[in-house]
PDB file of C-alpha atoms in Angstrom:
ATOM      1  CA  UNK A   1      -0.082   0.083   0.005  1.00  0.00           C
ATOM      2  CA  UNK A   2       1.680   3.257  -1.088  1.00  0.00           C
ATOM      3  CA  UNK A   3       0.245   5.384   1.817  1.00  0.00           C
ATOM      4  CA  UNK A   4       1.232   5.910   5.515  1.00  0.00           C
ATOM      5  CA  UNK A   5      -0.398   8.226   7.897  1.00  0.00           C
ATOM      6  CA  UNK A   6       1.986   7.860  10.889  1.00  0.00           C
ATOM      7  CA  UNK A   7       5.613   8.142  10.996  1.00  0.00           C
ATOM      8  CA  UNK A   8       8.412   9.410  13.284  1.00  0.00           C
ATOM      9  CA  UNK A   9      12.282  10.127  12.770  1.00  0.00           C
ATOM     10  CA  UNK A  10      15.215  10.026  14.940  1.00  0.00           C
ATOM     11  CA  UNK A  11      15.928  13.467  14.326  1.00  0.00           C
ATOM     12  CA  UNK A  12      12.887  14.773  16.076  1.00  0.00           C
ATOM     13  CA  UNK A  13      12.036  11.630  18.310  1.00  0.00           C
ATOM     14  CA  UNK A  14      15.627  10.696  19.398  1.00  0.00           C
ATOM     15  CA  UNK A  15      14.368   8.849  22.392  1.00  0.00           C
ATOM     16  CA  UNK A  16      13.085   5.898  20.380  1.00  0.00           C
ATOM     17  CA  UNK A  17      13.565   6.352  16.768  1.00  0.00           C
ATOM     18  CA  UNK A  18      16.476   6.451  14.462  1.00  0.00           C
ATOM     19  CA  UNK A  19      17.554   8.172  11.202  1.00  0.00           C
ATOM     20  CA  UNK A  20      16.846  11.964   9.959  1.00  0.00           C
ATOM     21  CA  UNK A  21      13.760  13.062   8.627  1.00  0.00           C
ATOM     22  CA  UNK A  22      14.965  13.352   5.212  1.00  0.00           C
ATOM     23  CA  UNK A  23      16.354   9.781   5.328  1.00  0.00           C
ATOM     24  CA  UNK A  24      13.065   8.465   6.253  1.00  0.00           C
ATOM     25  CA  UNK A  25      11.332  10.329   3.273  1.00  0.00           C
ATOM     26  CA  UNK A  26      13.828   9.394   0.829  1.00  0.00           C
ATOM     27  CA  UNK A  27      13.088   5.690   1.817  1.00  0.00           C
ATOM     28  CA  UNK A  28       9.475   6.011   1.591  1.00  0.00           C
ATOM     29  CA  UNK A  29      10.342   7.414  -2.063  1.00  0.00           C
ATOM     30  CA  UNK A  30      12.470   4.595  -2.956  1.00  0.00           C
ATOM     31  CA  UNK A  31       9.683   2.029  -1.762  1.00  0.00           C
ATOM     32  CA  UNK A  32       7.245   3.940  -4.153  1.00  0.00           C
ATOM     33  CA  UNK A  33       4.917   5.463  -1.536  1.00  0.00           C
ATOM     34  CA  UNK A  34       2.563   7.915  -3.173  1.00  0.00           C
ATOM     35  CA  UNK A  35       1.143   9.630   0.270  1.00  0.00           C
ATOM     36  CA  UNK A  36       3.564   9.827   3.260  1.00  0.00           C
ATOM     37  CA  UNK A  37       2.326  11.605   6.405  1.00  0.00           C
ATOM     38  CA  UNK A  38       4.647  13.150   8.822  1.00  0.00           C
ATOM     39  CA  UNK A  39       3.652  12.873  12.726  1.00  0.00           C
ATOM     40  CA  UNK A  40       6.394  13.488  15.114  1.00  0.00           C
ATOM     41  CA  UNK A  41       5.337  13.457  18.783  1.00  0.00           C
ATOM     42  CA  UNK A  42       3.707  16.767  20.541  1.00  0.00           C
ATOM     43  CA  UNK A  43       5.503  18.543  23.143  1.00  0.00           C
ATOM     44  CA  UNK A  44       4.611  17.125  26.523  1.00  0.00           C
ATOM     45  CA  UNK A  45       4.768  18.424  30.090  1.00  0.00           C
ATOM     46  CA  UNK A  46       7.677  17.900  32.123  1.00  0.00           C
ATOM     47  CA  UNK A  47       6.213  15.470  34.482  1.00  0.00           C
ATOM     48  CA  UNK A  48       5.574  13.405  31.298  1.00  0.00           C
ATOM     49  CA  UNK A  49       8.791  12.945  30.182  1.00  0.00           C
ATOM     50  CA  UNK A  50      10.396   9.541  29.593  1.00  0.00           C
ATOM     51  CA  UNK A  51      13.728   8.477  31.812  1.00  0.00           C
ATOM     52  CA  UNK A  52      15.628   8.508  28.701  1.00  0.00           C
ATOM     53  CA  UNK A  53      14.678  12.227  27.848  1.00  0.00           C
ATOM     54  CA  UNK A  54      15.120  13.235  31.510  1.00  0.00           C
ATOM     55  CA  UNK A  55      18.789  11.693  31.387  1.00  0.00           C
ATOM     56  CA  UNK A  56      19.273  13.504  28.142  1.00  0.00           C
ATOM     57  CA  UNK A  57      18.431  16.742  29.443  1.00  0.00           C
ATOM     58  CA  UNK A  58      15.018  17.111  27.643  1.00  0.00           C
ATOM     59  CA  UNK A  59      12.654  19.854  28.913  1.00  0.00           C
ATOM     60  CA  UNK A  60       9.252  20.836  28.100  1.00  0.00           C
ATOM     61  CA  UNK A  61      10.687  24.111  26.487  1.00  0.00           C
ATOM     62  CA  UNK A  62      13.128  21.936  24.434  1.00  0.00           C
ATOM     63  CA  UNK A  63      10.213  20.077  23.239  1.00  0.00           C
ATOM     64  CA  UNK A  64       8.631  23.197  21.696  1.00  0.00           C
ATOM     65  CA  UNK A  65      11.726  24.120  20.131  1.00  0.00           C
ATOM     66  CA  UNK A  66      12.012  20.700  18.602  1.00  0.00           C
ATOM     67  CA  UNK A  67       8.443  21.021  17.261  1.00  0.00           C
ATOM     68  CA  UNK A  68       9.444  24.487  15.481  1.00  0.00           C
ATOM     69  CA  UNK A  69      12.474  22.576  13.989  1.00  0.00           C
ATOM     70  CA  UNK A  70      10.537  19.881  12.710  1.00  0.00           C
ATOM     71  CA  UNK A  71       7.839  22.152  11.125  1.00  0.00           C
ATOM     72  CA  UNK A  72      10.466  24.117   9.427  1.00  0.00           C
ATOM     73  CA  UNK A  73      12.402  21.236   8.098  1.00  0.00           C
ATOM     74  CA  UNK A  74       9.281  19.338   7.151  1.00  0.00           C
ATOM     75  CA  UNK A  75       8.258  22.187   5.073  1.00  0.00           C
ATOM     76  CA  UNK A  76      11.669  22.449   3.534  1.00  0.00           C
ATOM     77  CA  UNK A  77      11.677  18.437   2.523  1.00  0.00           C
ATOM     78  CA  UNK A  78       8.264  18.622   1.028  1.00  0.00           C
ATOM     79  CA  UNK A  79       9.199  21.299  -1.398  1.00  0.00           C
ATOM     80  CA  UNK A  80      12.474  19.369  -2.033  1.00  0.00           C
ATOM     81  CA  UNK A  81      10.970  16.295  -3.071  1.00  0.00           C
ATOM     82  CA  UNK A  82       7.461  17.610  -4.102  1.00  0.00           C
ATOM     83  CA  UNK A  83       7.774  15.813  -7.630  1.00  0.00           C
ATOM     84  CA  UNK A  84       8.256  12.639  -5.998  1.00  0.00           C
ATOM     85  CA  UNK A  85       6.209  12.260  -3.083  1.00  0.00           C
ATOM     86  CA  UNK A  86       2.902  13.843  -1.483  1.00  0.00           C
ATOM     87  CA  UNK A  87       3.785  14.692   1.958  1.00  0.00           C
ATOM     88  CA  UNK A  88       1.257  16.030   4.687  1.00  0.00           C
ATOM     89  CA  UNK A  89       2.739  17.548   7.909  1.00  0.00           C
ATOM     90  CA  UNK A  90       1.183  16.997  11.314  1.00  0.00           C
ATOM     91  CA  UNK A  91       1.798  15.459  14.767  1.00  0.00           C
ATOM     92  CA  UNK A  92       0.681  12.636  17.038  1.00  0.00           C
ATOM     93  CA  UNK A  93      -1.000  14.014  20.011  1.00  0.00           C
ATOM     94  CA  UNK A  94      -0.666  12.667  23.528  1.00  0.00           C
ATOM     95  CA  UNK A  95      -3.415  12.416  26.026  1.00  0.00           C
ATOM     96  CA  UNK A  96      -1.982  12.015  29.268  1.00  0.00           C
ATOM     97  CA  UNK A  97      -3.631  14.206  31.966  1.00  0.00           C
ATOM     98  CA  UNK A  98      -6.994  15.600  30.640  1.00  0.00           C
ATOM     99  CA  UNK A  99      -6.804  19.300  31.176  1.00  0.00           C
ATOM    100  CA  UNK A 100      -3.113  19.519  30.756  1.00  0.00           C
ATOM    101  CA  UNK A 101      -3.063  17.518  27.560  1.00  0.00           C
ATOM    102  CA  UNK A 102      -5.800  19.474  26.126  1.00  0.00           C
ATOM    103  CA  UNK A 103      -4.006  22.723  26.624  1.00  0.00           C
ATOM    104  CA  UNK A 104      -0.789  21.540  25.072  1.00  0.00           C
ATOM    105  CA  UNK A 105      -2.567  20.183  21.994  1.00  0.00           C
ATOM    106  CA  UNK A 106      -4.395  23.339  21.549  1.00  0.00           C
ATOM    107  CA  UNK A 107      -1.207  25.072  21.839  1.00  0.00           C
ATOM    108  CA  UNK A 108       0.349  23.086  19.163  1.00  0.00           C
ATOM    109  CA  UNK A 109      -2.663  23.570  16.942  1.00  0.00           C
ATOM    110  CA  UNK A 110      -2.321  27.306  17.275  1.00  0.00           C
ATOM    111  CA  UNK A 111       1.573  27.610  16.606  1.00  0.00           C
ATOM    112  CA  UNK A 112       1.504  26.099  12.814  1.00  0.00           C
ATOM    113  CA  UNK A 113      -0.940  25.531   9.972  1.00  0.00           C
ATOM    114  CA  UNK A 114      -0.913  21.643  10.409  1.00  0.00           C
ATOM    115  CA  UNK A 115      -2.754  19.547   8.019  1.00  0.00           C
ATOM    116  CA  UNK A 116      -3.906  16.774  10.288  1.00  0.00           C
ATOM    117  CA  UNK A 117      -3.123  15.097  13.753  1.00  0.00           C
ATOM    118  CA  UNK A 118      -3.317  11.494  15.022  1.00  0.00           C
ATOM    119  CA  UNK A 119      -5.405  11.150  18.335  1.00  0.00           C
ATOM    120  CA  UNK A 120      -3.451   8.486  20.206  1.00  0.00           C
ATOM    121  CA  UNK A 121      -3.259   7.332  23.962  1.00  0.00           C
ATOM    122  CA  UNK A 122      -0.089   6.038  25.054  1.00  0.00           C
ATOM    123  CA  UNK A 123      -0.544   6.458  28.708  1.00  0.00           C
ATOM    124  CA  UNK A 124      -2.774   5.322  31.555  1.00  0.00           C
ATOM    125  CA  UNK A 125      -2.552   6.915  34.960  1.00  0.00           C
ATOM    126  CA  UNK A 126       0.253   8.894  33.755  1.00  0.00           C
ATOM    127  CA  UNK A 127       2.245   5.647  32.732  1.00  0.00           C
ATOM    128  CA  UNK A 128       3.496   4.740  29.481  1.00  0.00           C
ATOM    129  CA  UNK A 129       1.663   1.428  28.790  1.00  0.00           C
ATOM    130  CA  UNK A 130       3.443   0.580  25.495  1.00  0.00           C
ATOM    131  CA  UNK A 131       6.940   1.115  26.737  1.00  0.00           C
ATOM    132  CA  UNK A 132       7.624  -2.065  28.805  1.00  0.00           C
ATOM    133  CA  UNK A 133       5.620  -4.877  30.572  1.00  0.00           C
ATOM    134  CA  UNK A 134       6.863  -3.546  33.811  1.00  0.00           C
ATOM    135  CA  UNK A 135       5.219  -0.013  33.131  1.00  0.00           C
ATOM    136  CA  UNK A 136       2.254  -1.773  31.973  1.00  0.00           C
ATOM    137  CA  UNK A 137       1.988  -3.899  35.180  1.00  0.00           C
ATOM    138  CA  UNK A 138       2.400  -0.850  37.158  1.00  0.00           C
ATOM    139  CA  UNK A 139      -0.280   0.903  35.421  1.00  0.00           C
ATOM    140  CA  UNK A 140      -2.392  -2.275  35.551  1.00  0.00           C
ATOM    141  CA  UNK A 141      -2.090  -2.368  39.344  1.00  0.00           C
ATOM    142  CA  UNK A 142      -3.578   1.171  39.789  1.00  0.00           C
ATOM    143  CA  UNK A 143      -6.309   0.103  37.833  1.00  0.00           C
ATOM    144  CA  UNK A 144      -6.986  -2.786  40.080  1.00  0.00           C
ATOM    145  CA  UNK A 145      -4.593  -5.380  39.072  1.00  0.00           C
ATOM    146  CA  UNK A 146      -6.524  -7.090  35.942  1.00  0.00           C
ATOM    147  CA  UNK A 147      -6.415  -6.572  32.276  1.00  0.00           C
ATOM    148  CA  UNK A 148     -10.137  -6.120  32.593  1.00  0.00           C
ATOM    149  CA  UNK A 149     -10.213  -3.579  34.854  1.00  0.00           C
ATOM    150  CA  UNK A 150      -7.362  -1.790  32.870  1.00  0.00           C
ATOM    151  CA  UNK A 151      -8.896  -2.233  29.210  1.00  0.00           C
ATOM    152  CA  UNK A 152     -11.992  -0.517  30.666  1.00  0.00           C
ATOM    153  CA  UNK A 153     -10.073   2.415  32.159  1.00  0.00           C
ATOM    154  CA  UNK A 154      -8.296   2.582  28.588  1.00  0.00           C
ATOM    155  CA  UNK A 155     -11.305   2.956  26.498  1.00  0.00           C
ATOM    156  CA  UNK A 156     -12.536   5.740  28.974  1.00  0.00           C
ATOM    157  CA  UNK A 157      -9.531   7.610  28.458  1.00  0.00           C
ATOM    158  CA  UNK A 158      -9.956   7.116  24.897  1.00  0.00           C
ATOM    159  CA  UNK A 159     -13.279   8.389  24.484  1.00  0.00           C
ATOM    160  CA  UNK A 160     -12.380  11.655  26.786  1.00  0.00           C
ATOM    161  CA  UNK A 161      -9.828  12.146  24.127  1.00  0.00           C
ATOM    162  CA  UNK A 162     -11.798  11.302  21.010  1.00  0.00           C
ATOM    163  CA  UNK A 163     -14.524  13.884  22.404  1.00  0.00           C
ATOM    164  CA  UNK A 164     -12.307  16.533  23.298  1.00  0.00           C
ATOM    165  CA  UNK A 165     -10.235  16.220  19.854  1.00  0.00           C
ATOM    166  CA  UNK A 166     -12.406  14.517  17.109  1.00  0.00           C
ATOM    167  CA  UNK A 167      -9.006  13.592  15.581  1.00  0.00           C
ATOM    168  CA  UNK A 168      -9.083  13.106  11.771  1.00  0.00           C
ATOM    169  CA  UNK A 169      -6.946   9.802  12.259  1.00  0.00           C
ATOM    170  CA  UNK A 170      -7.206   7.427  15.376  1.00  0.00           C
ATOM    171  CA  UNK A 171      -4.120   6.082  16.311  1.00  0.00           C
ATOM    172  CA  UNK A 172      -3.454   2.311  17.208  1.00  0.00           C
ATOM    173  CA  UNK A 173      -7.021   1.970  18.863  1.00  0.00           C
ATOM    174  CA  UNK A 174      -6.234  -1.101  20.822  1.00  0.00           C
ATOM    175  CA  UNK A 175      -2.732  -0.293  21.965  1.00  0.00           C
ATOM    176  CA  UNK A 176      -3.416  -1.379  25.190  1.00  0.00           C
ATOM    177  CA  UNK A 177      -3.057  -5.069  24.177  1.00  0.00           C
ATOM    178  CA  UNK A 178       0.447  -5.004  23.222  1.00  0.00           C
ATOM    179  CA  UNK A 179       1.797  -5.879  27.086  1.00  0.00           C
ATOM    180  CA  UNK A 180      -1.498  -7.684  28.056  1.00  0.00           C
ATOM    181  CA  UNK A 181      -1.540 -11.328  29.220  1.00  0.00           C
ATOM    182  CA  UNK A 182      -3.306 -12.148  26.107  1.00  0.00           C
ATOM    183  CA  UNK A 183      -2.186  -9.749  23.435  1.00  0.00           C
ATOM    184  CA  UNK A 184      -3.702 -11.810  20.368  1.00  0.00           C
ATOM    185  CA  UNK A 185      -6.991 -12.219  22.391  1.00  0.00           C
ATOM    186  CA  UNK A 186      -6.683 -16.064  22.153  1.00  0.00           C
ATOM    187  CA  UNK A 187      -8.498 -16.735  25.204  1.00  0.00           C
ATOM    188  CA  UNK A 188     -11.905 -15.439  23.763  1.00  0.00           C
ATOM    189  CA  UNK A 189     -11.424 -11.838  22.564  1.00  0.00           C
ATOM    190  CA  UNK A 190     -12.880  -8.609  24.177  1.00  0.00           C
ATOM    191  CA  UNK A 191     -16.102  -9.951  24.105  1.00  0.00           C
ATOM    192  CA  UNK A 192     -15.647 -11.947  27.110  1.00  0.00           C
ATOM    193  CA  UNK A 193     -15.395  -8.965  28.910  1.00  0.00           C
ATOM    194  CA  UNK A 194     -19.143  -7.066  28.695  1.00  0.00           C
ATOM    195  CA  UNK A 195     -17.793  -4.076  30.340  1.00  0.00           C
ATOM    196  CA  UNK A 196     -14.878  -3.725  27.787  1.00  0.00           C
ATOM    197  CA  UNK A 197     -16.674  -4.407  24.699  1.00  0.00           C
ATOM    198  CA  UNK A 198     -19.344  -2.008  25.345  1.00  0.00           C
ATOM    199  CA  UNK A 199     -16.786   0.766  25.853  1.00  0.00           C
ATOM    200  CA  UNK A 200     -15.141  -0.712  22.712  1.00  0.00           C
ATOM    201  CA  UNK A 201     -18.385  -0.274  20.471  1.00  0.00           C
ATOM    202  CA  UNK A 202     -19.106   3.025  22.151  1.00  0.00           C
ATOM    203  CA  UNK A 203     -15.891   4.478  21.222  1.00  0.00           C
ATOM    204  CA  UNK A 204     -16.278   2.933  17.686  1.00  0.00           C
ATOM    205  CA  UNK A 205     -19.514   4.551  17.121  1.00  0.00           C
ATOM    206  CA  UNK A 206     -18.170   7.705  18.325  1.00  0.00           C
ATOM    207  CA  UNK A 207     -15.572   7.781  15.782  1.00  0.00           C
ATOM    208  CA  UNK A 208     -17.920   6.724  13.226  1.00  0.00           C
ATOM    209  CA  UNK A 209     -20.359   9.501  13.809  1.00  0.00           C
ATOM    210  CA  UNK A 210     -17.887  12.280  13.124  1.00  0.00           C
ATOM    211  CA  UNK A 211     -16.204  10.497  10.179  1.00  0.00           C
ATOM    212  CA  UNK A 212     -12.799   9.593  11.888  1.00  0.00           C
ATOM    213  CA  UNK A 213     -10.473   7.334  10.247  1.00  0.00           C
ATOM    214  CA  UNK A 214      -9.386   4.227  12.126  1.00  0.00           C
ATOM    215  CA  UNK A 215      -5.616   3.618  11.072  1.00  0.00           C
ATOM    216  CA  UNK A 216      -4.464  -0.204  10.399  1.00  0.00           C
ATOM    217  CA  UNK A 217      -1.177  -0.061  12.115  1.00  0.00           C
ATOM    218  CA  UNK A 218       1.735  -2.591  11.243  1.00  0.00           C
ATOM    219  CA  UNK A 219       3.667  -1.682  14.355  1.00  0.00           C
ATOM    220  CA  UNK A 220       1.630  -4.459  16.270  1.00  0.00           C
ATOM    221  CA  UNK A 221       3.201  -6.913  13.674  1.00  0.00           C
ATOM    222  CA  UNK A 222       6.595  -6.084  13.918  1.00  0.00           C
ATOM    223  CA  UNK A 223       6.198  -6.229  17.592  1.00  0.00           C
ATOM    224  CA  UNK A 224       5.351  -9.739  17.419  1.00  0.00           C
ATOM    225  CA  UNK A 225       1.426  -9.468  17.500  1.00  0.00           C
ATOM    226  CA  UNK A 226      -0.525 -11.783  15.387  1.00  0.00           C
ATOM    227  CA  UNK A 227      -2.634  -9.269  13.910  1.00  0.00           C
ATOM    228  CA  UNK A 228      -2.078  -5.311  13.283  1.00  0.00           C
ATOM    229  CA  UNK A 229      -4.071  -2.910  15.152  1.00  0.00           C
ATOM    230  CA  UNK A 230      -6.814  -2.998  15.490  1.00  0.00           C
ATOM    231  CA  UNK A 231      -8.015  -6.724  16.270  1.00  0.00           C
ATOM    232  CA  UNK A 232     -10.218  -8.428  13.852  1.00  0.00           C
ATOM    233  CA  UNK A 233     -13.212  -8.235  15.858  1.00  0.00           C
ATOM    234  CA  UNK A 234     -12.643  -4.331  16.235  1.00  0.00           C
ATOM    235  CA  UNK A 235     -12.309  -4.275  12.533  1.00  0.00           C
ATOM    236  CA  UNK A 236     -15.801  -5.889  12.083  1.00  0.00           C
ATOM    237  CA  UNK A 237     -17.375  -3.817  14.555  1.00  0.00           C
ATOM    238  CA  UNK A 238     -16.177  -0.727  12.571  1.00  0.00           C
ATOM    239  CA  UNK A 239     -16.873  -2.086   9.383  1.00  0.00           C
ATOM    240  CA  UNK A 240     -20.391  -2.880  10.622  1.00  0.00           C
ATOM    241  CA  UNK A 241     -20.823   0.827  11.226  1.00  0.00           C
ATOM    242  CA  UNK A 242     -19.458   2.049   7.683  1.00  0.00           C
ATOM    243  CA  UNK A 243     -16.233   2.998   9.461  1.00  0.00           C
ATOM    244  CA  UNK A 244     -13.425   4.375   7.604  1.00  0.00           C
ATOM    245  CA  UNK A 245      -9.958   2.811   7.503  1.00  0.00           C
ATOM    246  CA  UNK A 246      -6.434   3.967   6.546  1.00  0.00           C
ATOM    247  CA  UNK A 247      -2.774   2.489   6.475  1.00  0.00           C
ATOM    248  CA  UNK A 248       0.051   3.179   8.636  1.00  0.00           C
ATOM    249  CA  UNK A 249       3.466   1.966   9.215  1.00  0.00           C
ATOM    250  CA  UNK A 250       4.066   3.862  12.417  1.00  0.00           C
ATOM    251  CA  UNK A 251       7.768   3.659  11.313  1.00  0.00           C
ATOM    252  CA  UNK A 252      10.357   4.949  13.624  1.00  0.00           C
ATOM    253  CA  UNK A 253      13.207   5.050  11.202  1.00  0.00           C
ATOM    254  CA  UNK A 254      14.107   3.760   7.780  1.00  0.00           C
ATOM    255  CA  UNK A 255      14.001   0.018   8.507  1.00  0.00           C
ATOM    256  CA  UNK A 256      10.279   0.317   9.448  1.00  0.00           C
ATOM    257  CA  UNK A 257       8.956   2.446   6.451  1.00  0.00           C
ATOM    258  CA  UNK A 258       6.322   0.080   4.934  1.00  0.00           C
ATOM    259  CA  UNK A 259       7.169  -2.708   7.156  1.00  0.00           C
ATOM    260  CA  UNK A 260       4.861  -5.676   6.852  1.00  0.00           C
ATOM    261  CA  UNK A 261       2.653  -4.066   4.289  1.00  0.00           C
ATOM    262  CA  UNK A 262       2.087  -7.249   2.414  1.00  0.00           C
ATOM    263  CA  UNK A 263       0.800  -8.821   5.552  1.00  0.00           C
ATOM    264  CA  UNK A 264      -1.516  -5.813   6.167  1.00  0.00           C
ATOM    265  CA  UNK A 265      -2.897  -5.960   2.511  1.00  0.00           C
ATOM    266  CA  UNK A 266      -3.462  -9.729   3.253  1.00  0.00           C
ATOM    267  CA  UNK A 267      -5.396  -8.701   6.669  1.00  0.00           C
ATOM    268  CA  UNK A 268      -7.560  -6.163   4.876  1.00  0.00           C
ATOM    269  CA  UNK A 269      -8.633  -8.823   2.382  1.00  0.00           C
ATOM    270  CA  UNK A 270      -9.236 -11.224   5.236  1.00  0.00           C
ATOM    271  CA  UNK A 271     -11.303  -8.758   6.990  1.00  0.00           C
ATOM    272  CA  UNK A 272     -13.360  -7.700   4.046  1.00  0.00           C
ATOM    273  CA  UNK A 273     -12.411  -4.358   4.154  1.00  0.00           C
ATOM    274  CA  UNK A 274     -13.720  -2.856   0.567  1.00  0.00           C
ATOM    275  CA  UNK A 275     -11.771   0.456   0.389  1.00  0.00           C
ATOM    276  CA  UNK A 276      -8.908   2.285   2.125  1.00  0.00           C
ATOM    277  CA  UNK A 277      -8.849   5.969   2.539  1.00  0.00           C
ATOM    278  CA  UNK A 278      -6.125   8.541   2.473  1.00  0.00           C
ATOM    279  CA  UNK A 279      -5.126  12.001   3.079  1.00  0.00           C
ATOM    280  CA  UNK A 280      -4.460  14.668   0.300  1.00  0.00           C
ATOM    281  CA  UNK A 281      -3.743  18.226   0.171  1.00  0.00           C
ATOM    282  CA  UNK A 282      -6.214  20.622  -1.962  1.00  0.00           C
ATOM    283  CA  UNK A 283      -4.133  23.053  -4.089  1.00  0.00           C
ATOM    284  CA  UNK A 284      -2.656  26.076  -2.459  1.00  0.00           C
ATOM    285  CA  UNK A 285      -5.399  28.697  -1.659  1.00  0.00           C
ATOM    286  CA  UNK A 286      -8.271  26.515  -1.899  1.00  0.00           C
ATOM    287  CA  UNK A 287     -10.532  25.749   1.104  1.00  0.00           C
ATOM    288  CA  UNK A 288     -12.141  22.339   0.455  1.00  0.00           C
ATOM    289  CA  UNK A 289     -11.532  20.128   3.525  1.00  0.00           C
ATOM    290  CA  UNK A 290     -14.125  18.708   5.602  1.00  0.00           C
ATOM    291  CA  UNK A 291     -12.374  19.877   8.941  1.00  0.00           C
ATOM    292  CA  UNK A 292     -12.310  23.405   9.493  1.00  0.00           C
ATOM    293  CA  UNK A 293      -9.086  23.072  11.391  1.00  0.00           C
ATOM    294  CA  UNK A 294      -7.487  21.822   8.187  1.00  0.00           C
ATOM    295  CA  UNK A 295      -8.993  23.508   5.359  1.00  0.00           C
ATOM    296  CA  UNK A 296      -6.648  22.136   2.816  1.00  0.00           C
ATOM    297  CA  UNK A 297      -6.751  18.493   3.789  1.00  0.00           C
ATOM    298  CA  UNK A 298      -9.051  16.063   2.012  1.00  0.00           C
ATOM    299  CA  UNK A 299      -9.907  12.717   2.500  1.00  0.00           C
ATOM    300  CA  UNK A 300     -10.117  10.294  -0.723  1.00  0.00           C
ATOM    301  CA  UNK A 301     -10.162   6.512  -1.178  1.00  0.00           C
ATOM    302  CA  UNK A 302      -9.596   3.659  -3.445  1.00  0.00           C
ATOM    303  CA  UNK A 303     -11.159   0.208  -3.541  1.00  0.00           C
ATOM    304  CA  UNK A 304      -9.236  -2.824  -2.362  1.00  0.00           C
ATOM    305  CA  UNK A 305      -8.865  -4.021  -6.047  1.00  0.00           C
ATOM    306  CA  UNK A 306      -7.354  -0.594  -6.973  1.00  0.00           C
ATOM    307  CA  UNK A 307      -5.180  -1.214  -4.175  1.00  0.00           C
ATOM    308  CA  UNK A 308      -3.925  -4.598  -5.243  1.00  0.00           C
ATOM    309  CA  UNK A 309      -3.343  -3.380  -8.968  1.00  0.00           C
ATOM    310  CA  UNK A 310      -0.967  -0.548  -7.751  1.00  0.00           C
ATOM    311  CA  UNK A 311       2.676  -0.587  -9.001  1.00  0.00           C
ATOM    312  CA  UNK A 312       3.817  -0.280  -5.344  1.00  0.00           C
ATOM    313  CA  UNK A 313       3.405  -4.034  -5.012  1.00  0.00           C
ATOM    314  CA  UNK A 314       5.519  -4.953  -8.009  1.00  0.00           C
TER     315      UNK A 314
END
């Protein structure tokens, strides 16, 4: 699939990514990507820094400066490679402490004319749940000690994020399963927990109601899970709501650009997803976007059969 809506580089995400932003874009071009969305992480508050960032001397103010450098570099690289690839410039939001996160996201949105952002949840009870099994377990203890209770808390926080932000792209919807006891839901799936499944369907209905796009994220595959995010039962529920899906590699360096996309294409076919959506920019000076926050950003689509015939796969 020659589209990705989620990417990072070591230049602007040094704590857990590699390579420069230009190297990442060059790799996407070499692979034959048509649309590649840039989505470095937004600035966070001091209390939400990772240990590696604190040790490296990162501060809240340095993250704001990092965002400025990222945006300026992204504009320059888009112009440089305009004849070879379509690039959209956005960021991945962080929903950690409700009031603080909302303020930080609004600050980011006000600083630059972004073209989209990804709405993601990486933290629960202020703890990063995808960083390690140990940190996941720490957050789970706060939730009550079981995956079931933790999943309920996660999807409640996710709904809060969705309602406050209405993100165009919803990132790794079920990231919570990465370090859980049964990440592939081999013990009966989420529906075995009525409270969790009610929250999942509630969130999916809300995303569908405002036209949000659920990303199919290959990071789950390269991290050892059996399926991409989201899991099959979630895909089927969203399909029943006429929900929209897009592709993302969630790359953190050149080695992960387009990683496991053949498996992703197989997954789309297995799930019966008939079409895939992607973002584009309207011509300069036009105002055709569906989201007033991003007036130039258009949502387009192509059928699965069209995708399978694309030169990217050859």
